[in-house]
PDB file of C-alpha atoms in Angstrom:
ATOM      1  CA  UNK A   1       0.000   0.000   0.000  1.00  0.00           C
ATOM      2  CA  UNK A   2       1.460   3.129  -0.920  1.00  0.00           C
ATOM      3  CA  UNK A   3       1.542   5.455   2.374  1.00  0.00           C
ATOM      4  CA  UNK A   4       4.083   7.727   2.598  1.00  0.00           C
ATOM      5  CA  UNK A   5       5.936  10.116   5.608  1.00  0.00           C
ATOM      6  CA  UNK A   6       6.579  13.511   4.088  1.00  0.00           C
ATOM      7  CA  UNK A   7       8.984  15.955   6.154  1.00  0.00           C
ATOM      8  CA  UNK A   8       8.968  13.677   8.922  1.00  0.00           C
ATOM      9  CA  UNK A   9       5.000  13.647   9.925  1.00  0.00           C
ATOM     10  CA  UNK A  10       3.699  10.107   9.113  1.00  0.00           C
ATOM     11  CA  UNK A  11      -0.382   9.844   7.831  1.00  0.00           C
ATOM     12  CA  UNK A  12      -2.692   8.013  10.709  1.00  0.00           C
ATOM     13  CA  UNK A  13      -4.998   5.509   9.812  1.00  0.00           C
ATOM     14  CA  UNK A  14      -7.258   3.878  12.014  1.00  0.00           C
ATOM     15  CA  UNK A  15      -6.913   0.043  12.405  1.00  0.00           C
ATOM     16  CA  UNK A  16     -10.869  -0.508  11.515  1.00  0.00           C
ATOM     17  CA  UNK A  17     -10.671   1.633   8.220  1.00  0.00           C
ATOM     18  CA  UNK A  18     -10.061   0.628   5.011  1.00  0.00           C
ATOM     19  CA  UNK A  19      -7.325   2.020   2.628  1.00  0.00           C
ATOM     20  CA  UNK A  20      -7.005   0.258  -0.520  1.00  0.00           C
ATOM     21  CA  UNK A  21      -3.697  -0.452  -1.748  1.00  0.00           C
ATOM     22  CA  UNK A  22      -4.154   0.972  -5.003  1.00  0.00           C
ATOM     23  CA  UNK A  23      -4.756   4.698  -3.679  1.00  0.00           C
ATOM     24  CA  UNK A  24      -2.017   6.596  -2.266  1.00  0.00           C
ATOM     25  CA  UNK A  25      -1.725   8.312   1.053  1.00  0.00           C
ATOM     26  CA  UNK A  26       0.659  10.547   1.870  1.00  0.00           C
ATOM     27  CA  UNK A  27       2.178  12.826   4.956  1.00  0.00           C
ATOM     28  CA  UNK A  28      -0.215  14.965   7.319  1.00  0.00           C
ATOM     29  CA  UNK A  29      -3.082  13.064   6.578  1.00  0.00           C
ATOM     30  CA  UNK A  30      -5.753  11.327   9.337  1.00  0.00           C
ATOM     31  CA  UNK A  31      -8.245   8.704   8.616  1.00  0.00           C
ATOM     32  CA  UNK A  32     -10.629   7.980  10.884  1.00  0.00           C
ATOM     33  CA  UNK A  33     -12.570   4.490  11.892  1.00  0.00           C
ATOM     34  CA  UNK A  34     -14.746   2.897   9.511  1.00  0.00           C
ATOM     35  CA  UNK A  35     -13.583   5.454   6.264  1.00  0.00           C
ATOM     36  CA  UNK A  36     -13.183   3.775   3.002  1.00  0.00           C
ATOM     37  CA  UNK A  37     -10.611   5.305   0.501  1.00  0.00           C
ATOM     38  CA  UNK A  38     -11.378   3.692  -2.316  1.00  0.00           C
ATOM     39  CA  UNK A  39      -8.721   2.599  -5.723  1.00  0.00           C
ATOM     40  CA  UNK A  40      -6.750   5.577  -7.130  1.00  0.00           C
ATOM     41  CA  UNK A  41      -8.177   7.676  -4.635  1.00  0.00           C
ATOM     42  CA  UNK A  42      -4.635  10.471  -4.235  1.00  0.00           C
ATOM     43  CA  UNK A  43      -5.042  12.316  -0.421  1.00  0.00           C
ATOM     44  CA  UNK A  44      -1.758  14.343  -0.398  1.00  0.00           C
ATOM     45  CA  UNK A  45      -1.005  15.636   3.056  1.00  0.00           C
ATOM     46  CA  UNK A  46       2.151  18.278   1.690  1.00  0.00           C
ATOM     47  CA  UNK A  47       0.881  21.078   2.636  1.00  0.00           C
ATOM     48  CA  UNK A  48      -2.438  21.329   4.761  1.00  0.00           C
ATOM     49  CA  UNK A  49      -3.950  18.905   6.787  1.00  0.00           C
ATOM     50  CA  UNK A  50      -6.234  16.247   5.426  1.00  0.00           C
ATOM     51  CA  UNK A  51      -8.986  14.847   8.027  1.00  0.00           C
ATOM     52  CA  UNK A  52     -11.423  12.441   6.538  1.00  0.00           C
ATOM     53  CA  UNK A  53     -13.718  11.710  10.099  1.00  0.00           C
ATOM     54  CA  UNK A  54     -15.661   8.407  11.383  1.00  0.00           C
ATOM     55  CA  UNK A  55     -17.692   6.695   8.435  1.00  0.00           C
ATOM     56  CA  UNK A  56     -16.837   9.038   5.439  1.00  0.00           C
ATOM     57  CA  UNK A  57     -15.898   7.550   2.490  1.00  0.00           C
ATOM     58  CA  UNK A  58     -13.850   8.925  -0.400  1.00  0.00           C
ATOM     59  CA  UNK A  59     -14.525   6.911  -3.825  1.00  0.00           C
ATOM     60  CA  UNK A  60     -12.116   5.890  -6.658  1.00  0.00           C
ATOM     61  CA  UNK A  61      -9.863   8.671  -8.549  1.00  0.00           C
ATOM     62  CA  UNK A  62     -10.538  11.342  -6.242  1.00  0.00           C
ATOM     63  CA  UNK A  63      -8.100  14.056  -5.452  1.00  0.00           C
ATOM     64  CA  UNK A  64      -8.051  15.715  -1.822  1.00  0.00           C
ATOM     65  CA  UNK A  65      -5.248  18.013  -1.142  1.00  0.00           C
ATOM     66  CA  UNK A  66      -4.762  21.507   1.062  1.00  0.00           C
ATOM     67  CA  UNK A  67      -3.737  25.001   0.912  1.00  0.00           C
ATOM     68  CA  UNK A  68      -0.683  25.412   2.905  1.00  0.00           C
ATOM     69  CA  UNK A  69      -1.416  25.706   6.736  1.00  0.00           C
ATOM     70  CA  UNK A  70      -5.353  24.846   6.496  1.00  0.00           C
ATOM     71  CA  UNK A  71      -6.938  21.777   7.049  1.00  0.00           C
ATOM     72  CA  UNK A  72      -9.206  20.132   4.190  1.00  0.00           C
ATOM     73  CA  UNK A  73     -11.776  18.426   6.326  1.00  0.00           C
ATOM     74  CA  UNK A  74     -14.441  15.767   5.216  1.00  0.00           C
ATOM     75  CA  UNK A  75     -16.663  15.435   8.612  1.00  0.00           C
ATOM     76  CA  UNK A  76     -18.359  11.991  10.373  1.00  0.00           C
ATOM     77  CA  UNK A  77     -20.322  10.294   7.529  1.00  0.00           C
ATOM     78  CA  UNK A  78     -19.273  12.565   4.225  1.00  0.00           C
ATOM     79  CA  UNK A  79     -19.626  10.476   1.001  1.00  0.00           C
ATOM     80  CA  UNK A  80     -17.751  11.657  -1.855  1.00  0.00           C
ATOM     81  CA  UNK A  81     -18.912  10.679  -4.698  1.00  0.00           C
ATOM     82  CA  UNK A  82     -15.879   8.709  -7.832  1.00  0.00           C
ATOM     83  CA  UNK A  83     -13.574  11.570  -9.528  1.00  0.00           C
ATOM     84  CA  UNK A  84     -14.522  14.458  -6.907  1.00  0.00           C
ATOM     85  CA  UNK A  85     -11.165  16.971  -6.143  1.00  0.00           C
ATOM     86  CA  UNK A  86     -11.585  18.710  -2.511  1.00  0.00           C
ATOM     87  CA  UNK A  87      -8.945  21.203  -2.215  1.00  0.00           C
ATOM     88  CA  UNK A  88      -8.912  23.127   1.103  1.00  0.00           C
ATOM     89  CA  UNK A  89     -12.586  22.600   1.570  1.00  0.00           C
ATOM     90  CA  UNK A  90     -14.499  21.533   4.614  1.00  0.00           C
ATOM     91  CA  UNK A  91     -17.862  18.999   3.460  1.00  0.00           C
ATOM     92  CA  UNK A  92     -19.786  18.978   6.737  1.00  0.00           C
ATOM     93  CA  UNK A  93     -21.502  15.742   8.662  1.00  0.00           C
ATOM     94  CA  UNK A  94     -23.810  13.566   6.161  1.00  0.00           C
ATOM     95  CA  UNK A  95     -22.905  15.663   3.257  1.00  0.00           C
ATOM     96  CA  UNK A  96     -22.541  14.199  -0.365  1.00  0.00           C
ATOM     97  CA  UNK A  97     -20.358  15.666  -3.025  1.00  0.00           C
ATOM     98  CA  UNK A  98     -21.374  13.970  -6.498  1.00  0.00           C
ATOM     99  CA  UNK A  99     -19.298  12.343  -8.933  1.00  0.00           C
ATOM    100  CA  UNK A 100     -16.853  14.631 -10.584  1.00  0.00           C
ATOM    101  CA  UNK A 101     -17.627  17.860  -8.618  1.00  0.00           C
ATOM    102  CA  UNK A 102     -14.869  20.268  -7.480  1.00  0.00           C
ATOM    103  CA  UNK A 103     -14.813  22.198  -4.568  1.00  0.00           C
ATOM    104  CA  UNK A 104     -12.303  24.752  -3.670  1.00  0.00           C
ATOM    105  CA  UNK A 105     -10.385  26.705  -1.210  1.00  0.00           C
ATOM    106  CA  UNK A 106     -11.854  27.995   1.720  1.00  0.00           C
ATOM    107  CA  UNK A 107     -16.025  26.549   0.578  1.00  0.00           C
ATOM    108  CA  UNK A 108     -17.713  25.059   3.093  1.00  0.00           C
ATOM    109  CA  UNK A 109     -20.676  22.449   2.146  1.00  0.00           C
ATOM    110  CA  UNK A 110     -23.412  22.630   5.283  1.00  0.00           C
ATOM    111  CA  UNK A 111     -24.659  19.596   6.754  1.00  0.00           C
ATOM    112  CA  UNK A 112     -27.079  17.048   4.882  1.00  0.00           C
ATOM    113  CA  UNK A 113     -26.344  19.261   1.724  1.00  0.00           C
ATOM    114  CA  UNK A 114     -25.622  17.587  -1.507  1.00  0.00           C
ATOM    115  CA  UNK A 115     -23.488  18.858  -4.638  1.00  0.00           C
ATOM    116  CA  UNK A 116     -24.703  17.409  -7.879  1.00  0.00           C
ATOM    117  CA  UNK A 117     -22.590  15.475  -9.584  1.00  0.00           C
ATOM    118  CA  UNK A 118     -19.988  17.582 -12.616  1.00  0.00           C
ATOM    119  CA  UNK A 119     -20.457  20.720 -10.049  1.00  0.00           C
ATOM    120  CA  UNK A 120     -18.085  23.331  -9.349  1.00  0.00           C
ATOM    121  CA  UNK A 121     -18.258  25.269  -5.509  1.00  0.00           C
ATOM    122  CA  UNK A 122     -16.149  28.126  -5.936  1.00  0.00           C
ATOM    123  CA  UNK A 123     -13.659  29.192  -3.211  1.00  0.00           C
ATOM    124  CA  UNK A 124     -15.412  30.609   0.143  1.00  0.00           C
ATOM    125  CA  UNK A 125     -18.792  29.413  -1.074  1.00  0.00           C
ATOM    126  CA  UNK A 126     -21.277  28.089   1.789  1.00  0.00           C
ATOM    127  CA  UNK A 127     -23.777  25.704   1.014  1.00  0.00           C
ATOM    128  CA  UNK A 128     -26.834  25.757   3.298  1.00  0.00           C
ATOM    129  CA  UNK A 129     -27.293  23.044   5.204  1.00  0.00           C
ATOM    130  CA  UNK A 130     -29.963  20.444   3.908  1.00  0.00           C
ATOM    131  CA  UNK A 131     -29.830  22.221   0.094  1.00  0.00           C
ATOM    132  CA  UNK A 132     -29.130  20.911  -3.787  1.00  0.00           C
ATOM    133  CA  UNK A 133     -26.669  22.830  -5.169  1.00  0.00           C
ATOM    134  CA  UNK A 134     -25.522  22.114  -8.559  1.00  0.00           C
ATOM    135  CA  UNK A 135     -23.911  24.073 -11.962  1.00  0.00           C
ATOM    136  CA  UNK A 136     -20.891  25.621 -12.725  1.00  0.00           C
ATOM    137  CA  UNK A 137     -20.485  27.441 -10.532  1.00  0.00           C
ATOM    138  CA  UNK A 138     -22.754  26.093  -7.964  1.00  0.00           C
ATOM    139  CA  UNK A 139     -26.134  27.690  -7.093  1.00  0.00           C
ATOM    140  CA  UNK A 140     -28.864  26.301  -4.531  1.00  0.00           C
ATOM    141  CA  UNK A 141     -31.199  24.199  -6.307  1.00  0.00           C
ATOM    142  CA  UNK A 142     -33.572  23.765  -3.344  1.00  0.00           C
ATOM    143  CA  UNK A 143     -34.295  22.058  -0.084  1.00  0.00           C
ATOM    144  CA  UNK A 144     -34.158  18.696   0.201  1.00  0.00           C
ATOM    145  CA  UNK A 145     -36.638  16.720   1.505  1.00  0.00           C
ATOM    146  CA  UNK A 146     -36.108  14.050   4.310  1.00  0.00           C
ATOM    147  CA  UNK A 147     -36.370  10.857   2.553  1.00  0.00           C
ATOM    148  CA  UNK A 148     -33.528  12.739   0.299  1.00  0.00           C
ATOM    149  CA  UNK A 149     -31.446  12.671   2.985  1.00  0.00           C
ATOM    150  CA  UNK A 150     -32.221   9.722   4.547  1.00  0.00           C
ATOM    151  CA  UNK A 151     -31.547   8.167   1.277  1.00  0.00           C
ATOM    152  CA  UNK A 152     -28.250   9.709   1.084  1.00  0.00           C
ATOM    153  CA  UNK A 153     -27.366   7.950   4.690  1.00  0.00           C
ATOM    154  CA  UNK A 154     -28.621   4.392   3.700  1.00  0.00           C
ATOM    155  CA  UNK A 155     -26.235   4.522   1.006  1.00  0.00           C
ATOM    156  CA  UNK A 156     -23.011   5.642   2.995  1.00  0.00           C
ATOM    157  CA  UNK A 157     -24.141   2.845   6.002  1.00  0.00           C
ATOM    158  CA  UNK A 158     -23.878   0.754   2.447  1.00  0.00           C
ATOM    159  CA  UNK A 159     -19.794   2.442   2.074  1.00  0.00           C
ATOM    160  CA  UNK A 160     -19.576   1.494   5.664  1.00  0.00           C
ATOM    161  CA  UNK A 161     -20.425  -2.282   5.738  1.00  0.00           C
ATOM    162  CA  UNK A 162     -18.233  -2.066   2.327  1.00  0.00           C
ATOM    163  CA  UNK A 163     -15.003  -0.911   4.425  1.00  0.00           C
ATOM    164  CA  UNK A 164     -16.070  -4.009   6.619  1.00  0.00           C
ATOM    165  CA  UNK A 165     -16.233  -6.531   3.847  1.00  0.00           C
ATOM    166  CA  UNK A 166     -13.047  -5.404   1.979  1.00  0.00           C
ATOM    167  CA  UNK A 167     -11.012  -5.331   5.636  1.00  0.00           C
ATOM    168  CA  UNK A 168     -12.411  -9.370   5.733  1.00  0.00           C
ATOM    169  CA  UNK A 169     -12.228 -10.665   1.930  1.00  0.00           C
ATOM    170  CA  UNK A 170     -10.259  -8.786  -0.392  1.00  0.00           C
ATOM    171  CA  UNK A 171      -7.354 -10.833  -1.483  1.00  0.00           C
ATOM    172  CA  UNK A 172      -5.379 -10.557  -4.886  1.00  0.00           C
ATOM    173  CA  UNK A 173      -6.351 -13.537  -7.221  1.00  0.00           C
ATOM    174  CA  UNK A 174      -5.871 -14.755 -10.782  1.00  0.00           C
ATOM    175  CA  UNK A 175      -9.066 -14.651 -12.846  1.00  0.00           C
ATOM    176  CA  UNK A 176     -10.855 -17.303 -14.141  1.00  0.00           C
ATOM    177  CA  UNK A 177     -10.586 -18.000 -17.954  1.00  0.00           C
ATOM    178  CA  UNK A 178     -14.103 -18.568 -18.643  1.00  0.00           C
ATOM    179  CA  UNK A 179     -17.690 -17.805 -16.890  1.00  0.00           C
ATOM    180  CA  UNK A 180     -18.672 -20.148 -14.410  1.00  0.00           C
ATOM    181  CA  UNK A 181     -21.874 -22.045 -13.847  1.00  0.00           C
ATOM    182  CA  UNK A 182     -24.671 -20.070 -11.844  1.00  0.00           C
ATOM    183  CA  UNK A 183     -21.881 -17.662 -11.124  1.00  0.00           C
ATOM    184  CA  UNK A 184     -22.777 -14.790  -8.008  1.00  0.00           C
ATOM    185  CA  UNK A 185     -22.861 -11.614  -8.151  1.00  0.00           C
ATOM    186  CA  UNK A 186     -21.638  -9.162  -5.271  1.00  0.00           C
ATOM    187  CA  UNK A 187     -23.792  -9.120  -2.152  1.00  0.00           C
ATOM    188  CA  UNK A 188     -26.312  -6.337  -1.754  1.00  0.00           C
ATOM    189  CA  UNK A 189     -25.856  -4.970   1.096  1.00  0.00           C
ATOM    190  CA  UNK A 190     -28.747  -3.104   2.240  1.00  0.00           C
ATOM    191  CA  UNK A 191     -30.932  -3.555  -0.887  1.00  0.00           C
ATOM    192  CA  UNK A 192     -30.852   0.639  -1.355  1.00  0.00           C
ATOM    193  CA  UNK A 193     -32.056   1.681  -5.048  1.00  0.00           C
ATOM    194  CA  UNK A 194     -30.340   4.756  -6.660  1.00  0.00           C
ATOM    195  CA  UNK A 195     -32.078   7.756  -6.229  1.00  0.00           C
ATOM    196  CA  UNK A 196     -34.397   8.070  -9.307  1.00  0.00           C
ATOM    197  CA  UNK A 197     -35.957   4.650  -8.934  1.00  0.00           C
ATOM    198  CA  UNK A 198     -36.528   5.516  -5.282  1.00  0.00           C
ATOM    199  CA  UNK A 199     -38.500   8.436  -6.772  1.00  0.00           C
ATOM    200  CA  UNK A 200     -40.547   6.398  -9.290  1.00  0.00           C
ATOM    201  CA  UNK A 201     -42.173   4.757  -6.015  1.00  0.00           C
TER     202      UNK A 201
END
């Protein structure tokens, strides 16, 4: 696993998180029980502080990285979503930050809040807590209503039970040359729908 000390200060991990060995973790960074840092995720602790808190998860090929001498902080239960960059930001407790979004310097994204996915939150922007924002840059869309966020924290209790699973099965292997008989398919956690089919009823 690629987790590196940078000018002497050494990243923390906590033993019940998961880190997978394809991302890279490196210097002042500290990741907190049950996180999952998923493949080619990059946190680069070389110049601010990186704190990913209790049950946040940060999905493949996303970037998280600081301005020098402030912290970039994703709080307890923060799900951010594949290909997201944080950079200096703060996303607050239950947030979500969809796939491919950027947020910058000095934004802070309020509690329960979501950023749709290909958004961009400008530096110093705060995003009310419990709101949609999405665009380029981000606006508030709206309120969002309570089975939006309960939704939301189904799916990172999913991330959670993931970190689990991964901590107790993952193992290198060499694949199989051909497709076997009544072959599974990965276990369904919680049974949560995406979002849209949850809407269709």
């Amino acid at each position: 696993m690629p987790i590196y000390a940078y000018a002497g200060i050494r990243p923390v991990i906590d033993p019940t998180a998961f880190v997978h060995p394809d991302a890279v973790v490196i210097g002042d960074v500290i990741i907190g029980p049950g996180v999952l840092i998923a493949p080619g995720a990059s946190l680069r602790g070389d110049m601010g502080r990186l704190i990913v808190e209790a049950g946040a998860n940060v999905q493949d090929n996303c970037v998280m990285h600081g301005f020098p001498g402030k912290d970039c902080v994703i709080e307890e239960d923060g799900h951010i979503g594949h290909g997201a960059i944080l950079h200096g930001c703060r996303v607050g407790r239950n947030a979500l930050v969809g796939m491919n979004s950027t947020i910058m310097d000095g934004a802070v994204i309020g509690k329960d809040a979501f950023v749709a996915a290909m958004s961009f939150v400008k530096a110093g922007f705060e995003v009310p807590e419990g709101t949609l924002v999405a665009g380029i840059p981000a606006r508030v869309v709206r309120t969002l209503a309570p089975e939006e966020i309960a939704w939301k924290a189904a799916g990172t209790r999913e991330y959670q039970e993931l970190a689990r699973k991964y901590r107790e099965t993952l193992t290198p292997c060499e694949p199989l040359r051909e497709v076997e008989p009544d072959r599974p398919r990965a276990p369904s956690l919680s049974g949560i729908k995406p979002l849209f089919e949850t809407r269709r009823g």
